[in-house]
Coordinates of C-alpha atoms in Angstrom, one line a residue:
M692 CA -103.3 -46.1 -21.8
S693 CA -102.3 -43.1 -19.6
S694 CA -98.8 -42.9 -18.3
K695 CA -100.2 -43.0 -14.7
R696 CA -102.1 -46.2 -15.4
T697 CA -99.1 -47.7 -17.1
G698 CA -96.9 -46.8 -14.1
I699 CA -99.4 -48.2 -11.6
I700 CA -99.7 -51.5 -13.5
S701 CA -95.9 -51.8 -13.7
A702 CA -95.4 -51.0 -10.0
M703 CA -98.1 -53.4 -8.8
S704 CA -96.8 -56.2 -11.2
A705 CA -93.3 -55.7 -9.9
A706 CA -94.7 -56.0 -6.3
I707 CA -96.6 -59.2 -7.2
L708 CA -93.5 -60.9 -8.8
F709 CA -91.2 -59.8 -6.0
G710 CA -93.8 -60.8 -3.3
A711 CA -94.3 -64.2 -4.9
S712 CA -90.5 -64.9 -4.6
T713 CA -90.8 -64.8 -0.8
P714 CA -92.7 -68.0 -0.3
M715 CA -90.5 -69.6 -2.9
A716 CA -87.4 -68.4 -1.0
K717 CA -88.8 -70.1 2.2
M718 CA -89.0 -73.4 0.4
L719 CA -85.4 -73.0 -1.0
L720 CA -83.9 -72.0 2.3
V721 CA -84.2 -75.6 3.4
D722 CA -81.2 -76.4 1.1
V723 CA -79.5 -73.0 0.7
S724 CA -78.2 -70.4 3.2
P725 CA -79.9 -67.0 3.1
W726 CA -76.7 -65.2 2.0
L727 CA -76.0 -67.5 -0.9
L728 CA -79.7 -67.6 -1.9
A729 CA -79.8 -63.8 -2.1
G730 CA -76.8 -63.9 -4.4
L731 CA -78.3 -66.7 -6.6
F732 CA -81.5 -64.7 -6.9
Y733 CA -79.7 -61.5 -8.0
F734 CA -77.2 -63.4 -10.2
G735 CA -80.1 -65.3 -11.9
S736 CA -81.8 -62.0 -12.6
G737 CA -78.7 -60.4 -14.1
L738 CA -77.8 -63.4 -16.2
G739 CA -81.4 -63.9 -17.4
L740 CA -81.8 -60.3 -18.4
T741 CA -78.5 -60.3 -20.2
V742 CA -79.8 -63.1 -22.3
V743 CA -83.0 -61.3 -22.9
R744 CA -81.1 -58.2 -24.0
F745 CA -79.0 -60.3 -26.4
V746 CA -82.2 -61.9 -28.0
R747 CA -84.2 -58.7 -28.3
G748 CA -81.3 -56.7 -29.6
S749 CA -80.5 -53.0 -29.2
K750 CA -83.4 -50.6 -29.1
G751 CA -81.2 -47.5 -29.0
D752 CA -82.1 -46.5 -25.5
E753 CA -79.0 -47.8 -23.7
L754 CA -77.3 -45.9 -21.0
V755 CA -75.2 -42.9 -22.3
R756 CA -72.2 -41.2 -20.7
R757 CA -74.2 -38.7 -18.6
D758 CA -76.2 -41.6 -17.1
W759 CA -73.3 -43.6 -15.8
P760 CA -72.5 -41.5 -12.6
W761 CA -76.1 -42.0 -11.5
M762 CA -76.0 -45.7 -12.5
L763 CA -72.7 -46.4 -10.8
G764 CA -74.0 -44.6 -7.6
A765 CA -77.1 -46.8 -7.6
V766 CA -75.1 -50.0 -8.1
A767 CA -72.6 -49.1 -5.4
A768 CA -75.4 -48.2 -2.9
G769 CA -77.9 -50.9 -3.7
G770 CA -75.9 -53.7 -5.2
I771 CA -72.7 -53.6 -3.0
A772 CA -73.2 -51.6 0.2
G773 CA -76.8 -52.7 0.8
P774 CA -76.3 -56.4 0.7
V775 CA -73.1 -56.3 2.8
L776 CA -74.7 -54.2 5.5
L777 CA -77.8 -56.4 5.5
M778 CA -75.8 -59.6 6.0
W779 CA -73.8 -58.0 8.8
G780 CA -77.0 -57.0 10.5
L781 CA -78.6 -60.4 10.0
A782 CA -75.8 -62.0 11.9
G783 CA -76.9 -60.1 15.1
T784 CA -80.7 -59.9 14.9
S785 CA -83.6 -62.3 14.7
A786 CA -85.5 -62.9 11.5
S787 CA -88.6 -61.2 13.0
A788 CA -86.6 -58.1 13.9
T789 CA -85.0 -58.0 10.4
S790 CA -88.4 -58.3 8.7
L791 CA -89.7 -55.4 10.8
L792 CA -86.6 -53.2 10.2
L793 CA -86.6 -53.8 6.4
N794 CA -89.8 -51.7 6.2
A795 CA -87.6 -48.7 6.6
E796 CA -86.6 -49.0 2.9
G797 CA -89.9 -47.5 1.7
V798 CA -89.7 -44.7 4.3
F799 CA -86.2 -43.8 3.3
T800 CA -87.1 -43.9 -0.4
A801 CA -90.0 -41.5 0.1
L802 CA -88.2 -39.1 2.4
L803 CA -85.2 -38.9 0.0
A804 CA -87.5 -38.4 -3.0
W805 CA -89.4 -35.6 -1.2
Y806 CA -86.8 -33.7 0.7
V807 CA -83.5 -34.3 -1.2
F808 CA -84.7 -34.8 -4.9
R809 CA -87.6 -32.4 -4.4
E810 CA -90.3 -34.7 -5.7
N811 CA -93.8 -33.2 -5.3
F812 CA -96.1 -34.7 -2.7
D813 CA -99.2 -33.6 -0.7
L814 CA -101.0 -34.8 2.4
R815 CA -102.9 -37.4 0.5
I816 CA -99.8 -39.0 -0.9
A817 CA -98.1 -38.8 2.5
L818 CA -101.1 -40.5 4.3
G819 CA -101.2 -43.2 1.6
M820 CA -97.5 -43.9 2.2
V821 CA -98.0 -44.0 6.0
A822 CA -100.9 -46.5 5.6
I823 CA -98.9 -48.8 3.4
V824 CA -95.9 -48.7 5.7
V825 CA -98.0 -49.2 8.8
G826 CA -99.6 -52.2 7.1
A827 CA -96.2 -53.7 6.4
V828 CA -95.2 -53.2 10.0
V829 CA -98.3 -54.9 11.2
L830 CA -97.6 -57.8 8.8
S831 CA -94.0 -58.2 10.1
W832 CA -94.6 -57.6 13.8
S833 CA -94.1 -60.7 15.9
G834 CA -94.8 -59.1 19.3
G835 CA -91.2 -58.3 20.2
I836 CA -87.7 -57.5 18.9
D837 CA -84.8 -59.7 20.0
V838 CA -81.7 -57.6 19.6
Q839 CA -78.5 -58.2 21.6
S840 CA -76.7 -55.1 20.3
P841 CA -77.7 -51.8 18.6
W842 CA -75.1 -52.1 15.9
P843 CA -76.8 -54.8 13.8
V844 CA -80.0 -52.7 13.9
F845 CA -78.0 -49.7 12.6
A846 CA -76.5 -51.9 9.9
I847 CA -79.9 -53.0 8.7
L848 CA -81.3 -49.5 8.7
A849 CA -78.1 -48.4 6.8
A850 CA -78.9 -51.1 4.2
C851 CA -82.4 -49.7 3.9
L852 CA -81.0 -46.2 3.4
C853 CA -78.6 -47.6 0.7
W854 CA -81.6 -49.1 -1.1
G855 CA -83.5 -45.8 -0.7
I856 CA -80.6 -44.0 -2.4
D857 CA -80.5 -46.7 -5.0
N858 CA -84.1 -46.2 -5.9
N859 CA -83.8 -42.5 -6.2
L860 CA -80.6 -42.6 -8.3
T861 CA -82.2 -45.3 -10.6
R862 CA -85.0 -42.9 -11.2
K863 CA -82.5 -40.5 -12.7
V864 CA -81.7 -43.1 -15.5
S865 CA -85.2 -44.6 -15.8
L866 CA -85.7 -43.3 -19.4
S867 CA -82.9 -45.7 -20.5
D868 CA -83.3 -49.4 -21.3
P869 CA -84.8 -51.0 -18.1
F870 CA -83.4 -54.4 -19.1
Q871 CA -79.9 -53.0 -19.2
I872 CA -80.3 -51.2 -15.8
A873 CA -81.7 -54.3 -14.1
A874 CA -79.2 -56.6 -15.7
I875 CA -76.2 -54.6 -14.4
K876 CA -77.7 -54.3 -10.9
G877 CA -78.5 -58.0 -10.8
L878 CA -75.0 -59.1 -11.9
V879 CA -73.2 -56.8 -9.5
A880 CA -75.4 -57.6 -6.5
G881 CA -75.3 -61.3 -7.3
A882 CA -71.6 -61.4 -7.6
T883 CA -71.2 -59.5 -4.3
N884 CA -73.5 -61.8 -2.3
V885 CA -72.2 -65.1 -3.9
C886 CA -68.6 -64.1 -3.2
L887 CA -69.3 -63.1 0.4
A888 CA -71.2 -66.3 1.0
M889 CA -68.2 -68.3 -0.4
I890 CA -65.8 -66.4 1.8
V891 CA -67.7 -67.5 5.0
G892 CA -67.7 -71.1 3.8
T893 CA -71.2 -71.6 2.6
A894 CA -71.9 -75.0 1.0
I895 CA -72.9 -75.2 -2.7
P896 CA -76.4 -76.7 -3.2
S897 CA -77.4 -79.2 -5.9
A898 CA -77.6 -78.3 -9.6
G899 CA -81.4 -78.5 -9.5
T900 CA -81.6 -76.1 -6.5
L901 CA -79.2 -73.7 -8.3
A902 CA -81.3 -73.7 -11.4
L903 CA -84.6 -73.2 -9.5
S904 CA -83.0 -70.3 -7.6
G905 CA -81.9 -68.7 -10.8
I906 CA -85.4 -69.0 -12.3
V907 CA -87.0 -67.5 -9.2
G908 CA -84.5 -64.7 -9.2
F909 CA -85.0 -63.9 -12.9
L910 CA -88.8 -63.5 -12.4
G911 CA -89.0 -62.2 -8.8
Y912 CA -85.9 -59.9 -8.9
G913 CA -85.1 -59.4 -12.6
I914 CA -88.4 -58.9 -14.4
S915 CA -89.7 -57.3 -11.2
L916 CA -86.9 -54.7 -11.3
V917 CA -87.5 -54.0 -15.0
L918 CA -91.2 -53.2 -14.2
F919 CA -90.2 -51.1 -11.2
V920 CA -87.8 -49.0 -13.4
M921 CA -90.7 -48.5 -15.9
A922 CA -92.9 -47.4 -12.9
L923 CA -90.2 -44.9 -11.8
R924 CA -90.3 -43.1 -15.1
E925 CA -94.1 -42.7 -15.1
L926 CA -94.8 -42.1 -11.4
G927 CA -91.7 -40.8 -9.7
T928 CA -89.8 -42.5 -6.9
A929 CA -92.0 -42.1 -3.9
R930 CA -95.2 -43.2 -5.6
A931 CA -93.6 -46.2 -7.4
G932 CA -92.0 -47.2 -4.1
A933 CA -95.3 -47.0 -2.2
Y934 CA -97.0 -49.4 -4.6
F935 CA -94.0 -51.7 -4.5
S936 CA -94.1 -51.7 -0.7
T937 CA -97.2 -54.0 -0.9
A938 CA -94.9 -56.9 -2.0
P939 CA -94.8 -58.4 1.6
F940 CA -98.6 -58.6 1.6
V941 CA -98.6 -60.4 -1.7
G942 CA -96.0 -62.9 -0.5
A943 CA -98.0 -63.5 2.7
I944 CA -101.2 -64.1 0.8
I945 CA -99.5 -66.6 -1.6
A946 CA -98.0 -68.4 1.4
V947 CA -101.4 -69.2 2.7
P948 CA -102.3 -71.9 0.1
L949 CA -98.7 -72.7 -0.9
L950 CA -97.1 -73.2 2.5
G951 CA -100.2 -73.6 4.7
D952 CA -99.6 -70.4 6.6
P953 CA -102.7 -69.2 8.6
L954 CA -104.9 -66.4 7.5
T955 CA -104.4 -64.3 10.6
P956 CA -106.1 -61.1 11.8
A957 CA -102.8 -59.3 11.4
L958 CA -102.7 -60.3 7.7
V959 CA -106.3 -59.0 7.2
L960 CA -105.5 -55.7 9.0
A961 CA -102.3 -55.3 7.0
G962 CA -104.2 -55.9 3.8
G963 CA -106.8 -53.3 4.7
L964 CA -104.3 -50.6 5.6
M965 CA -102.4 -51.2 2.4
A966 CA -105.6 -51.1 0.3
I967 CA -106.4 -47.7 1.8
G968 CA -102.9 -46.5 1.0
V969 CA -103.0 -47.8 -2.6
W970 CA -106.5 -46.2 -3.0
L971 CA -105.2 -42.8 -1.8
H972 CA -102.5 -42.9 -4.4
M973 CA -104.6 -44.3 -7.3
S974 CA -107.3 -41.6 -6.7
E975 CA -104.8 -38.8 -6.7
R976 CA -105.5 -36.0 -9.2
H977 CA -102.8 -33.4 -9.5
A978 CA -103.3 -30.7 -12.1
H979 CA -102.1 -27.1 -12.3
A980 CA -100.6 -24.7 -14.8
H981 CA -96.9 -25.6 -15.1
E982 CA -94.0 -24.6 -17.4
H983 CA -91.7 -26.9 -19.3
Q984 CA -88.2 -25.6 -19.8
P985 CA -86.4 -26.4 -23.1
L986 CA -85.0 -29.9 -23.0
E987 CA -83.2 -32.1 -25.5
H988 CA -82.8 -35.8 -24.8
S989 CA -83.3 -39.2 -26.2
H990 CA -85.6 -42.0 -25.1
V991 CA -88.5 -44.2 -26.2
H992 CA -91.6 -42.0 -26.8
A993 CA -94.9 -41.8 -28.6
H994 CA -96.4 -38.7 -30.1
A995 CA -99.8 -39.4 -28.6
D996 CA -98.8 -38.6 -25.0
G997 CA -99.1 -34.9 -25.5
H998 CA -95.5 -34.0 -24.8
H999 CA -93.8 -35.2 -28.0
G1000 CA -95.3 -33.2 -30.8
H1001 CA -92.1 -32.6 -32.7
E1002 CA -91.9 -33.1 -36.5
H1003 CA -90.4 -36.0 -38.4
D1004 CA -89.4 -36.6 -42.0
H1005 CA -91.9 -39.5 -41.7
S1006 CA -94.8 -40.1 -39.3
P1007 CA -94.0 -43.0 -36.9
D1008 CA -97.1 -45.0 -35.8
G1009 CA -95.9 -46.1 -32.4
P1010 CA -93.2 -45.8 -29.8
H1011 CA -89.8 -44.9 -31.3
I1012 CA -86.5 -43.5 -30.1
H1013 CA -84.3 -40.6 -31.3
K1014 CA -82.9 -37.3 -29.9
H1015 CA -85.6 -34.7 -29.7
L1016 CA -86.1 -31.2 -28.4
H1017 CA -88.9 -30.2 -26.0
E1018 CA -89.7 -26.5 -26.7
A1019 CA -90.5 -24.3 -23.7
T1020 CA -94.2 -24.5 -23.1
R1021 CA -96.8 -23.8 -20.4
H1022 CA -100.0 -25.7 -20.1
T1023 CA -102.4 -27.4 -17.6
H1024 CA -103.3 -31.1 -17.4
P1025 CA -103.2 -33.9 -14.8
H1026 CA -99.6 -35.0 -14.2
Y1027 CA -97.3 -36.8 -11.8
P1028 CA -93.6 -36.4 -11.0
D1029 CA -92.5 -38.4 -14.0
E1030 CA -89.4 -37.6 -16.0
H1031 CA -91.1 -34.8 -17.9
H1032 CA -92.7 -33.1 -14.8
R1033 CA -89.9 -32.4 -12.3
H1034 CA -90.9 -28.8 -11.9
N1035 CA -91.1 -27.0 -8.5
H1036 CA -94.3 -26.4 -6.7

């Protein structure tokens, strides 16, 4: 399976799992406050992934010293600052306005990837991103925005910027163990949200509700984030983020049979726009002569991918991990802004 196909499947699977958590969250909100529920989702993901890491054992691709500045930056932005800013913003805006404003995360993620981290894009990719974001806006538009003060709006937009920074910094460590990355982010974000909810006097729900919240968080936030990290390493930040931005549509579709929500013209239009955007990304073909500079690093790899032809004392059959050297080379083949194709254009 090509790295692009692997990345697309990972990103879309992440979107499906995260999108499916939305109608489940609506059911749980009957008994749990939004702030506490966000914390339970995150903490359930972090705790569940920690157990998974213990059971599966070390694969040798854990974070190393040079990864930690990027990882700590991602955790601080997305796991601490983002949730705090969002909750502050939620206190002064309606749910419909918040849903609309949260679409800014995909925009900030792409803009940072393109203009700050210098990730390659062309008109086709930009149009695909626009179609997906416009589809998300159509889906969340309620005909008006009820805002009493501009500061909550700025807080929500700042939260989206924090998550955009988080996504781009996480891409820098995406060759490391995705279970470790997602577990750390889940535990930090979970602890942050739960503590804040307790500070404002939120009531603790029943044990059954706590357990269900943890399970939904493990799948919809934890496993989803693991898959998203895998997509980052194969597709780059903006492309992975674009596929993941279809999650609200997935949640809306699931809510039709699960919660009895109507199949509205807005839902159909949003689905059509997102389908166009996804098609523009999936049908991209980017190929030109490019040069790889010498690079030594360690990550899980297989020799069949065309970029890992180094010699071994023995011939491994499948994916394996060790420190290896990429010699300088120049060649032409279809590629994407993955971790081995960060060259300038």
